[in-house]
């Protein structure tokens, strides 16, 4: 019998669904305030702007899909399940939504079903299951391996685009994607045009596939559809220096790309597909940051088009924002900013506005995300909900963006979070190292990990060490093959800078991080034993060679392509760089770590299998009695369940208090 889920619908009063946080006494906020699942997330305006769809949950309940009629602010729950949470969703058109599911009540290895795909009307009618959720075949719905493309399209029909994900024989790696056009009312799917094998697709403003790309061997190939033909547009080395990232198509068919032309930083350019070159001048660029498109804001599209005109571009730099290109939109942003001073206010416009409502998502360093509706006719702001009602801004620590010099002169960006009400002098310091490592890291804005630590009295330093993305090619390229070397020096130099500024107490510094951040924690204890008094490593790599070979206890989910072509270039070749990998292996040098150490791993982690932690634990325990070991048996690469997050950070709090806390 085909697994299915029975849809439940019902009405819900707005005031009951989204209560505002009451002001509490200035007691220490509990860990649950930071690490429980959010009660409200991802609001999206319908194409006309008449309706707002969002995910809502009460403590202990499932996430449900609700629709607000903005004319009278009535709320209707249109999709909810007893055995699953509604996950990603989008508007198909002004009357219909499509969504998948997840399960927030089980850990990584207990999830047995695929996300599935479903559609429902905004009034709760017209429910249809579109794909299977298990390894079953049924002709009435698509197989489990069909997923939403995740691009909204034109939203003027009952159809959406989905991709059928194809795997190798062992189901360990994706080989390609097949694009299909799916009718959400009838369930009928038709294979769409493509250049053959493809890794991904980009829709144009008409909602049609216009660009595709594929990774073949060590080559990255981009194709452009012209009429019914797909022609090769660009070919480059997969892990080379070429920067060409398609962002989207304008209403006139112009392709916009993120590229590096005259500067170390990427910017947004118009791209002439006939001449295969970018425009001479950028449309959007920043002095200190790469242009990174932001596909959030409830629209899933970085380019904002209204009245057949490109009016704005969403980006992510030190904060999330919109670069408005027309005077009317700039004036709208100014009005909202005047009403909400001191906040980052990201505005989302409906695609085909028929009413004056726009969505505003606001946040700051001390305020988690809050969603509001702004009426452009009467200037009225209506608060919809806060993402974390238990957090009080008055108890949160202020943040500061800083830069310091590494020992070789490279400028290192960093975010500091200071404990509220404490003098910025001789503070206990936690150096929090982001994972990746070749990702952007942390920007200015409320962050659960840093704010929890700051609420307990610790200053938190989050360095964007070399190799971090978003700060230019030079900064990114400088981190290649520097695990445990210059990347590690950047982190230590940040701690020493904080001491020199008088902010940090040199005798109370701890290093912490997950994944690569866990690796950097262990190497920090090895390289700088006089600097760090303790370390906290969760799901951290303990030996680079183990990333290549996997472990007897688990199969790594690192792709064969990455291990064959990316890792040797960016991290280190296991043969050519064998001596370096040995010298920068925490496992090989475990006997040198004498400081107190907290380690935590997921029993079913496939990114960094638990064997990493077990092997290191065996080595370090022989010389260090001050090691605390935690295993969350069914978790993966991080803590999915809120009870595990709360438990872990409670242990972190006690560990820090014991080792660097206030006497």
XYZ file of C-alpha atoms in Angstrom:
663
model
C 0.000 0.000 0.000
C 1.299 3.441 -0.913
C 2.375 5.525 2.131
C 0.365 8.705 2.273
C -0.443 11.458 4.695
C -3.950 12.559 5.586
C -4.337 16.311 5.396
C -5.977 18.072 8.317
C -7.296 21.626 8.029
C -8.928 24.075 10.339
C -9.316 27.700 11.350
C -6.974 29.554 13.683
C -7.289 32.986 15.224
C -4.389 35.304 14.452
C -3.953 36.480 18.018
C -3.827 32.905 19.327
C -1.443 31.635 16.687
C 1.157 34.370 17.041
C 1.305 35.722 20.602
C 3.694 38.553 21.330
C 6.332 37.957 23.980
C 5.488 39.383 27.379
C 8.188 41.265 29.219
C 9.640 39.042 31.905
C 11.874 39.752 34.819
C 15.542 40.108 33.961
C 16.344 36.489 34.810
C 18.915 34.617 32.781
C 17.131 33.435 29.612
C 17.044 29.627 29.517
C 18.773 27.623 26.793
C 15.353 26.717 25.391
C 14.757 30.378 24.496
C 17.686 30.163 22.087
C 17.512 26.595 20.801
C 13.861 25.568 20.631
C 12.402 25.419 17.130
C 11.015 28.744 15.957
C 7.243 29.083 16.282
C 6.844 31.053 13.058
C 8.869 31.073 9.848
C 9.163 31.835 6.114
C 6.130 34.066 5.419
C 5.444 34.534 1.696
C 3.062 36.923 0.000
C 0.817 35.573 -2.736
C 1.481 37.005 -6.224
C -1.298 39.596 -5.776
C -0.306 40.448 -2.208
C -3.821 39.659 -0.933
C -2.707 36.649 1.117
C 0.213 35.683 3.312
C 1.232 32.039 3.716
C 3.471 30.991 6.585
C 4.547 28.092 8.802
C 3.207 28.188 12.361
C 3.805 25.907 15.331
C 2.970 25.833 19.007
C 5.255 24.129 21.577
C 5.107 20.375 21.101
C 3.060 20.669 17.900
C 3.817 20.154 14.231
C 4.541 22.939 11.761
C 1.392 23.695 9.799
C 0.837 25.778 6.699
C -1.462 28.730 7.352
C -2.833 31.438 5.071
C -3.770 34.934 6.240
C -6.356 36.903 4.288
C -4.918 40.407 4.557
C -8.274 42.028 3.881
C -9.693 40.981 7.266
C -6.613 39.329 8.898
C -8.452 36.007 9.217
C -6.285 32.905 9.341
C -6.886 29.477 7.868
C -4.737 26.392 8.520
C -4.647 24.782 5.076
C -2.223 21.889 5.653
C -1.152 19.934 8.723
C -0.234 16.325 9.444
C -0.148 14.190 12.560
C 3.102 12.453 11.565
C 5.020 15.232 9.798
C 5.729 18.960 9.638
C 5.115 21.091 6.591
C 8.556 22.055 5.272
C 9.364 24.158 2.202
C 6.390 25.744 0.444
C 5.649 28.223 -2.321
C 2.731 29.783 -4.115
C 1.760 28.099 -7.398
C -0.579 30.983 -8.189
C -2.772 33.289 -6.119
C -5.123 30.451 -5.201
C -2.855 27.422 -4.796
C 0.251 26.356 -2.862
C 2.760 23.525 -3.208
C 4.794 22.137 -0.323
C 6.856 19.241 1.006
C 7.263 17.831 4.516
C 9.895 17.153 7.137
C 9.852 15.641 10.615
C 11.089 17.847 13.439
C 10.367 15.197 16.064
C 12.900 12.593 14.924
C 16.671 12.699 14.657
C 18.670 12.123 11.496
C 18.655 8.315 11.332
C 15.038 7.897 12.433
C 13.627 9.717 9.426
C 12.360 7.021 7.111
C 10.354 8.905 4.493
C 11.197 11.279 1.661
C 9.907 14.875 1.875
C 7.098 14.139 -0.540
C 5.298 16.782 -2.564
C 1.752 18.077 -2.075
C -0.535 20.851 -3.275
C -3.561 22.556 -1.712
C -5.737 25.594 -2.336
C -5.457 28.597 -0.041
C -8.829 27.759 1.517
C -7.788 24.182 2.354
C -9.624 22.527 -0.554
C -8.126 20.775 -3.557
C -5.546 18.763 -1.601
C -3.441 16.430 -3.739
C -0.434 14.234 -3.031
C 1.973 14.551 -5.961
C 4.833 12.168 -5.039
C 5.435 9.087 -2.946
C 7.123 9.466 0.424
C 8.655 5.967 0.525
C 10.392 3.479 -1.732
C 7.181 2.415 -3.381
C 5.955 2.740 -6.922
C 2.436 3.901 -7.690
C 1.308 5.137 -11.074
C -1.017 7.705 -9.519
C 1.856 9.807 -8.160
C 5.517 10.430 -8.999
C 8.316 8.463 -7.354
C 9.907 9.727 -4.136
C 12.984 11.165 -5.914
C 11.100 14.109 -7.459
C 11.703 17.432 -5.714
C 10.665 21.045 -6.223
C 13.096 23.078 -8.285
C 12.816 25.797 -5.634
C 12.292 28.677 -8.071
C 8.868 30.351 -8.077
C 8.425 30.743 -11.824
C 5.756 33.039 -13.197
C 3.041 31.823 -10.776
C 0.221 32.305 -13.276
C -0.834 28.679 -13.881
C -1.327 25.445 -11.933
C 2.116 24.184 -12.948
C 5.483 24.104 -11.237
C 8.871 22.710 -12.206
C 10.323 19.710 -10.388
C 13.564 17.785 -10.802
C 13.919 14.022 -10.821
C 17.174 13.267 -9.045
C 19.185 10.420 -10.572
C 21.705 8.478 -8.483
C 24.514 6.031 -9.134
C 23.906 2.318 -8.574
C 24.936 2.513 -4.905
C 22.749 5.585 -4.227
C 25.831 7.363 -2.837
C 26.057 10.188 -5.354
C 23.758 12.257 -7.580
C 24.569 11.793 -11.273
C 22.174 14.298 -12.863
C 18.732 15.915 -12.689
C 15.833 15.576 -15.119
C 13.546 18.616 -15.308
C 9.762 18.117 -15.463
C 6.761 20.423 -15.599
C 4.160 19.245 -13.087
C 0.473 20.167 -12.961
C -0.428 20.483 -9.264
C -4.152 19.897 -9.906
C -4.018 16.821 -12.147
C -0.636 15.466 -11.028
C 0.442 15.033 -14.649
C 4.163 15.601 -15.323
C 5.847 16.258 -18.677
C 9.601 16.119 -19.259
C 10.947 19.567 -20.078
C 13.595 20.527 -22.590
C 17.196 20.201 -21.400
C 20.713 19.958 -22.871
C 21.015 16.312 -21.817
C 22.553 15.625 -18.442
C 22.349 18.619 -16.129
C 23.178 19.430 -12.526
C 20.832 22.398 -12.273
C 18.539 24.820 -14.078
C 17.611 28.504 -13.976
C 14.177 29.804 -14.951
C 13.642 33.136 -16.675
C 11.022 35.748 -15.773
C 8.446 33.885 -17.875
C 8.958 30.896 -15.605
C 10.603 28.830 -18.326
C 13.968 26.995 -18.190
C 16.521 29.211 -19.889
C 19.872 28.177 -18.469
C 21.354 24.845 -17.379
C 24.708 23.758 -16.048
C 26.539 20.491 -15.618
C 29.778 19.310 -14.047
C 31.571 16.857 -16.321
C 34.874 15.527 -14.994
C 36.736 18.591 -13.795
C 34.840 20.934 -16.141
C 31.873 23.193 -15.357
C 29.702 23.731 -18.455
C 26.887 26.291 -18.764
C 24.189 26.014 -21.464
C 21.744 28.650 -22.703
C 18.409 27.842 -24.334
C 17.716 29.843 -27.485
C 14.381 28.866 -28.966
C 14.267 25.087 -28.755
C 18.034 24.654 -28.825
C 20.481 24.451 -25.948
C 23.900 25.915 -26.794
C 27.079 25.872 -24.763
C 27.589 29.312 -23.248
C 30.664 28.856 -21.109
C 33.085 26.154 -19.996
C 35.541 26.490 -17.144
C 37.649 24.466 -14.740
C 35.522 23.128 -11.899
C 37.833 24.335 -9.119
C 39.585 27.078 -11.072
C 39.752 30.857 -10.906
C 36.831 31.705 -13.223
C 34.029 33.515 -11.429
C 30.751 33.273 -13.331
C 27.672 32.672 -11.217
C 24.316 33.217 -12.961
C 21.910 35.092 -10.686
C 18.798 35.443 -12.845
C 17.163 36.828 -15.953
C 15.623 40.278 -16.238
C 12.185 40.905 -17.772
C 13.804 41.704 -21.130
C 15.759 38.424 -21.126
C 19.030 39.956 -19.962
C 21.172 37.549 -17.966
C 22.644 38.907 -14.723
C 25.711 37.254 -13.260
C 27.954 37.595 -10.251
C 31.464 38.002 -11.618
C 34.872 39.439 -10.836
C 35.988 41.843 -13.559
C 38.111 44.801 -12.424
C 38.293 44.112 -8.716
C 39.225 41.468 -6.197
C 35.533 41.430 -5.232
C 32.670 40.019 -7.260
C 29.843 42.330 -8.359
C 26.552 41.972 -10.227
C 26.878 42.543 -13.976
C 24.710 42.379 -17.055
C 25.980 39.614 -19.297
C 25.896 39.783 -23.101
C 25.193 36.186 -24.121
C 25.930 36.902 -27.803
C 29.380 38.363 -27.092
C 29.870 36.150 -24.024
C 31.140 38.996 -21.886
C 30.063 41.045 -18.897
C 29.215 44.727 -19.091
C 31.980 47.216 -18.409
C 30.406 48.571 -15.227
C 28.712 46.637 -12.426
C 25.058 47.108 -11.592
C 25.583 46.343 -7.878
C 28.939 46.146 -6.119
C 30.487 46.726 -2.692
C 33.960 47.845 -1.647
C 34.546 45.371 1.192
C 32.380 42.416 0.198
C 31.655 40.160 -2.719
C 28.200 40.463 -4.200
C 26.365 37.404 -2.901
C 22.782 37.031 -4.151
C 20.219 36.535 -1.408
C 17.388 34.219 -2.399
C 15.441 34.767 0.819
C 12.859 37.379 1.629
C 9.937 35.069 0.928
C 10.385 35.341 -2.844
C 13.151 32.792 -3.595
C 14.497 35.123 -6.271
C 17.357 37.599 -5.939
C 16.075 39.801 -8.774
C 12.966 41.861 -7.972
C 10.834 42.593 -11.036
C 7.690 44.729 -10.952
C 5.681 46.156 -13.853
C 8.027 44.399 -16.270
C 11.013 46.285 -14.859
C 13.964 45.276 -12.706
C 13.556 47.418 -9.588
C 15.855 45.782 -7.028
C 18.384 43.097 -6.205
C 18.616 41.156 -2.941
C 22.122 40.649 -1.615
C 23.931 39.332 1.429
C 27.043 41.107 2.715
C 27.602 42.222 6.310
C 23.781 42.207 6.505
C 20.934 41.117 4.245
C 19.582 43.914 2.106
C 18.102 45.113 -1.169
C 19.820 47.393 -3.661
C 16.861 49.329 -5.043
C 17.228 50.601 -8.596
C 14.224 52.938 -8.866
C 13.231 56.068 -6.941
C 9.816 54.737 -5.836
C 11.297 51.655 -4.153
C 14.087 53.670 -2.539
C 11.483 56.021 -1.062
C 9.539 53.032 0.269
C 12.677 51.706 1.968
C 13.323 55.120 3.537
C 9.793 55.263 4.974
C 10.062 51.799 6.509
C 13.524 52.529 7.933
C 12.180 55.692 9.581
C 9.419 53.678 11.247
C 11.848 50.946 12.361
C 15.104 52.738 13.243
C 18.178 50.753 14.229
C 16.984 47.631 12.428
C 17.825 45.930 9.155
C 14.520 46.023 7.272
C 14.255 43.750 4.234
C 11.204 44.511 2.087
C 9.473 41.932 -0.102
C 7.046 43.124 -2.766
C 4.247 40.977 -4.206
C 4.929 39.872 -7.775
C 1.728 41.320 -9.260
C 0.414 43.696 -6.589
C -3.331 44.224 -6.394
C -3.346 45.572 -2.818
C -1.022 47.976 -0.948
C 0.596 45.405 1.395
C 4.327 44.620 1.379
C 6.186 42.270 3.724
C 8.934 43.601 6.013
C 11.417 41.285 7.756
C 13.360 43.137 10.462
C 16.246 42.166 12.687
C 19.261 43.528 14.533
C 22.148 42.203 16.570
C 19.878 41.954 19.641
C 16.534 41.251 17.974
C 15.741 37.961 16.217
C 13.786 38.147 13.001
C 10.391 39.881 13.225
C 7.866 39.944 10.381
C 5.561 42.887 9.718
C 3.165 44.066 7.045
C 3.390 47.618 5.735
C 0.512 49.342 3.992
C 1.940 51.633 1.307
C -1.267 53.700 1.140
C -1.797 54.624 4.793
C 1.711 54.004 6.155
C 0.470 51.526 8.771
C 2.744 48.784 10.128
C 1.176 45.578 11.443
C 3.306 43.101 13.350
C 2.678 39.546 12.229
C 5.000 37.676 14.560
C 8.483 37.260 15.982
C 10.548 34.187 15.219
C 11.572 33.786 18.882
C 9.057 35.198 21.334
C 11.046 34.135 24.410
C 14.019 36.352 23.545
C 14.119 39.833 25.079
C 16.338 42.315 23.257
C 17.225 44.031 26.535
C 19.053 40.869 27.629
C 21.038 40.362 24.418
C 24.636 41.393 23.782
C 25.603 44.063 21.275
C 27.666 43.125 18.231
C 30.502 44.864 16.462
C 32.118 44.268 13.064
C 35.898 44.569 13.353
C 39.024 43.865 11.361
C 42.424 42.889 12.683
C 45.775 42.124 11.071
C 47.025 38.564 10.837
C 50.743 38.043 11.411
C 51.451 38.148 7.659
C 49.475 41.383 7.253
C 46.233 39.960 5.840
C 43.157 41.823 7.110
C 40.776 39.452 8.892
C 37.087 40.417 9.319
C 35.396 39.308 12.530
C 32.175 39.692 14.507
C 32.352 40.355 18.258
C 29.376 39.821 20.568
C 29.767 41.480 23.966
C 27.910 40.379 27.104
C 25.149 42.826 28.013
C 25.943 45.265 30.805
C 29.537 44.137 31.356
C 32.498 46.506 30.880
C 34.408 45.683 27.719
C 37.520 44.880 29.661
C 39.216 41.642 30.744
C 36.273 39.510 29.673
C 36.362 35.731 29.399
C 36.544 35.013 25.668
C 35.146 32.225 23.503
C 36.661 32.109 20.017
C 33.856 30.558 17.956
C 35.152 29.126 14.666
C 32.703 28.642 11.792
C 32.549 25.370 9.870
C 32.917 24.839 6.152
C 35.546 26.106 5.999
C 35.041 27.582 2.526
C 31.770 29.343 3.358
C 30.795 32.842 4.426
C 30.567 32.342 8.189
C 28.780 34.820 10.441
C 27.391 38.275 9.627
C 26.024 41.014 11.867
C 22.690 39.989 13.339
C 21.146 37.933 16.105
C 22.792 34.519 16.377
C 21.663 31.847 18.839
C 25.102 30.342 19.597
C 26.891 33.647 20.148
C 24.029 35.275 22.051
C 23.637 32.283 24.364
C 27.322 32.493 25.258
C 27.132 36.283 25.667
C 24.098 35.916 27.937
C 26.307 33.777 30.191
C 28.917 36.515 30.432
C 31.346 35.588 27.646
C 32.672 37.789 24.896
C 32.439 35.900 21.603
C 34.846 36.409 18.700
C 33.888 34.890 15.322
C 36.741 35.373 12.825
C 36.303 35.131 9.041
C 39.729 33.509 8.652
C 41.344 33.209 5.217
C 39.402 30.762 3.078
C 36.079 32.279 4.157
C 33.995 33.379 1.187
C 32.401 36.750 0.558
C 35.500 38.883 1.184
C 37.161 38.699 -2.208
C 39.212 36.201 -4.196
C 42.484 36.984 -2.429
C 40.995 36.237 0.982
C 39.365 33.031 -0.250
C 42.373 31.741 -2.216
C 44.742 32.421 0.694
C 43.020 29.627 2.632
C 43.718 26.824 0.175
C 45.838 24.064 1.734
C 46.115 26.045 4.962
C 44.248 23.789 7.395
C 46.171 23.929 10.653
C 48.607 26.487 9.223
C 47.814 30.108 8.271
C 44.078 29.569 8.736
C 44.883 28.501 12.278
C 47.177 31.495 12.776
C 44.360 33.847 11.740
C 42.184 32.485 14.548
C 44.923 32.734 17.185
C 45.852 36.233 15.994
C 42.243 37.289 16.587
C 42.385 36.114 20.206
C 45.707 37.910 20.734
C 44.270 41.062 19.150
C 41.351 40.944 21.625
C 43.858 40.654 24.488
C 45.906 43.570 23.160
C 42.770 45.725 22.931
C 42.108 45.025 26.599
C 38.819 43.276 25.812
C 39.823 39.720 26.726
C 41.381 38.227 29.817
C 44.448 36.319 28.588
C 43.939 33.677 31.275
C 40.312 32.904 30.322
C 40.116 32.027 26.623
C 38.417 28.962 25.140
C 38.239 27.927 21.470
C 35.120 26.210 20.103
C 33.555 25.116 16.845
C 31.761 22.446 14.803
C 32.926 20.448 11.765
C 35.939 22.392 10.431
C 35.512 24.570 13.524
C 35.973 21.405 15.604
C 39.157 20.626 13.690
C 40.406 24.181 14.317
C 39.566 23.787 18.010
C 41.795 20.713 18.315
C 44.605 22.265 16.268
C 44.337 25.442 18.352
C 44.930 23.418 21.508
C 47.924 21.794 19.792
C 49.493 24.921 18.265
C 48.725 27.475 20.978
C 48.557 25.717 24.358
C 49.458 28.915 26.227
C 46.631 30.854 24.570
C 43.644 28.530 24.909
C 42.711 27.218 28.337
C 40.072 24.797 27.011
C 38.358 23.616 23.842
C 34.900 22.552 22.655
C 34.714 20.406 19.517
C 31.461 19.069 18.131
C 31.265 16.908 14.990
C 34.815 17.983 14.199
C 37.281 16.479 11.719
C 40.189 14.876 13.612
C 42.311 13.797 10.647
C 42.200 14.962 7.018
C 43.160 11.538 5.677
C 40.061 10.065 7.336
C 37.980 12.376 5.127
C 39.410 10.521 2.111
C 39.232 6.984 3.436
C 36.018 7.145 5.436
C 35.795 4.759 8.371
C 34.760 1.197 9.060
C 31.754 2.396 11.060
C 30.101 4.740 8.580
C 30.001 5.843 4.961
C 31.039 9.459 4.438
C 28.624 11.532 2.352
C 31.456 13.562 0.830
C 31.079 13.072 -2.928
C 33.642 11.157 -4.942
C 34.008 14.200 -7.206
C 34.892 16.462 -4.266
C 37.370 13.950 -2.873
C 38.989 13.419 -6.287
C 39.062 16.976 -7.609
C 38.248 19.512 -4.904
C 39.930 18.297 -1.736
C 43.418 17.689 -3.254
C 43.442 21.273 -4.566
C 41.848 23.131 -1.657
C 42.683 20.999 1.389
C 45.598 18.748 0.498
C 46.564 15.775 -1.643
C 46.912 12.593 0.447
C 50.015 11.557 -1.527
C 51.730 14.788 -2.594
C 50.970 16.561 0.689
C 51.297 13.545 2.978
C 53.882 15.179 5.259
C 51.758 18.330 5.659
C 48.583 16.368 6.394
C 50.424 14.380 9.033
C 51.813 17.550 10.640
C 48.374 19.168 10.712
C 46.482 16.136 11.985
C 44.976 16.533 15.474
C 44.854 12.734 15.704
C 48.600 12.452 15.159
C 49.235 15.046 17.865
C 46.567 14.154 20.404
C 49.209 13.532 23.073
C 50.072 17.239 23.053
C 46.589 18.315 24.184
C 46.526 18.703 27.963
C 43.787 21.340 28.298
C 40.199 20.454 29.330
C 38.230 19.339 26.277
C 34.534 18.818 25.541
C 33.728 16.654 22.499
C 30.323 15.755 21.038
C 29.407 13.675 17.985
C 26.348 12.340 16.207
C 26.129 8.567 16.138
C 24.879 8.608 12.535
C 26.950 11.475 11.170
C 27.828 10.747 7.530
C 29.781 13.957 6.903
C 32.240 13.422 9.765
C 31.612 9.833 10.906
C 31.801 9.238 14.642
C 34.979 7.220 14.044
C 36.768 10.604 13.856
C 35.784 11.333 17.444
C 36.201 7.800 18.781
C 39.712 7.427 17.395
C 40.760 10.809 18.762
C 39.151 10.131 22.135
C 41.129 6.924 22.485
C 44.367 8.795 21.763
C 43.758 11.860 23.940
C 42.365 10.029 26.977
C 45.716 8.303 27.416
C 47.321 11.619 28.417
C 44.404 13.891 29.351
C 41.917 13.029 32.116
C 39.908 16.241 31.539
C 37.947 15.099 28.483
C 34.143 15.077 28.408
C 32.585 12.884 25.703
C 28.999 13.120 24.423
C 27.282 11.047 21.742
C 23.796 11.793 20.450
C 23.186 8.351 19.016
C 20.779 9.102 16.171
C 21.912 12.601 15.241
C 23.841 13.436 12.096
C 26.196 16.344 11.377
C 24.735 18.660 14.004
C 21.802 18.557 16.392
C 18.445 18.335 14.692
C 16.277 17.846 17.766
C 15.803 20.865 20.054
C 16.151 18.711 23.175
C 19.632 17.708 22.009
C 20.554 21.317 21.241
C 19.367 22.390 24.681
C 21.212 19.531 26.371
C 24.428 20.232 24.467
C 24.514 23.946 25.181
C 23.712 23.292 28.830
C 26.821 21.119 28.945
C 28.796 23.861 27.185
C 27.617 26.363 29.795
C 28.767 24.161 32.678
C 32.072 23.347 30.969
C 32.899 27.012 30.360
C 31.900 28.043 33.858
C 34.220 25.403 35.288
C 37.207 26.370 33.139
C 37.048 30.089 32.282
C 33.928 31.355 34.039
C 33.751 34.016 36.710
C 34.988 32.610 40.045
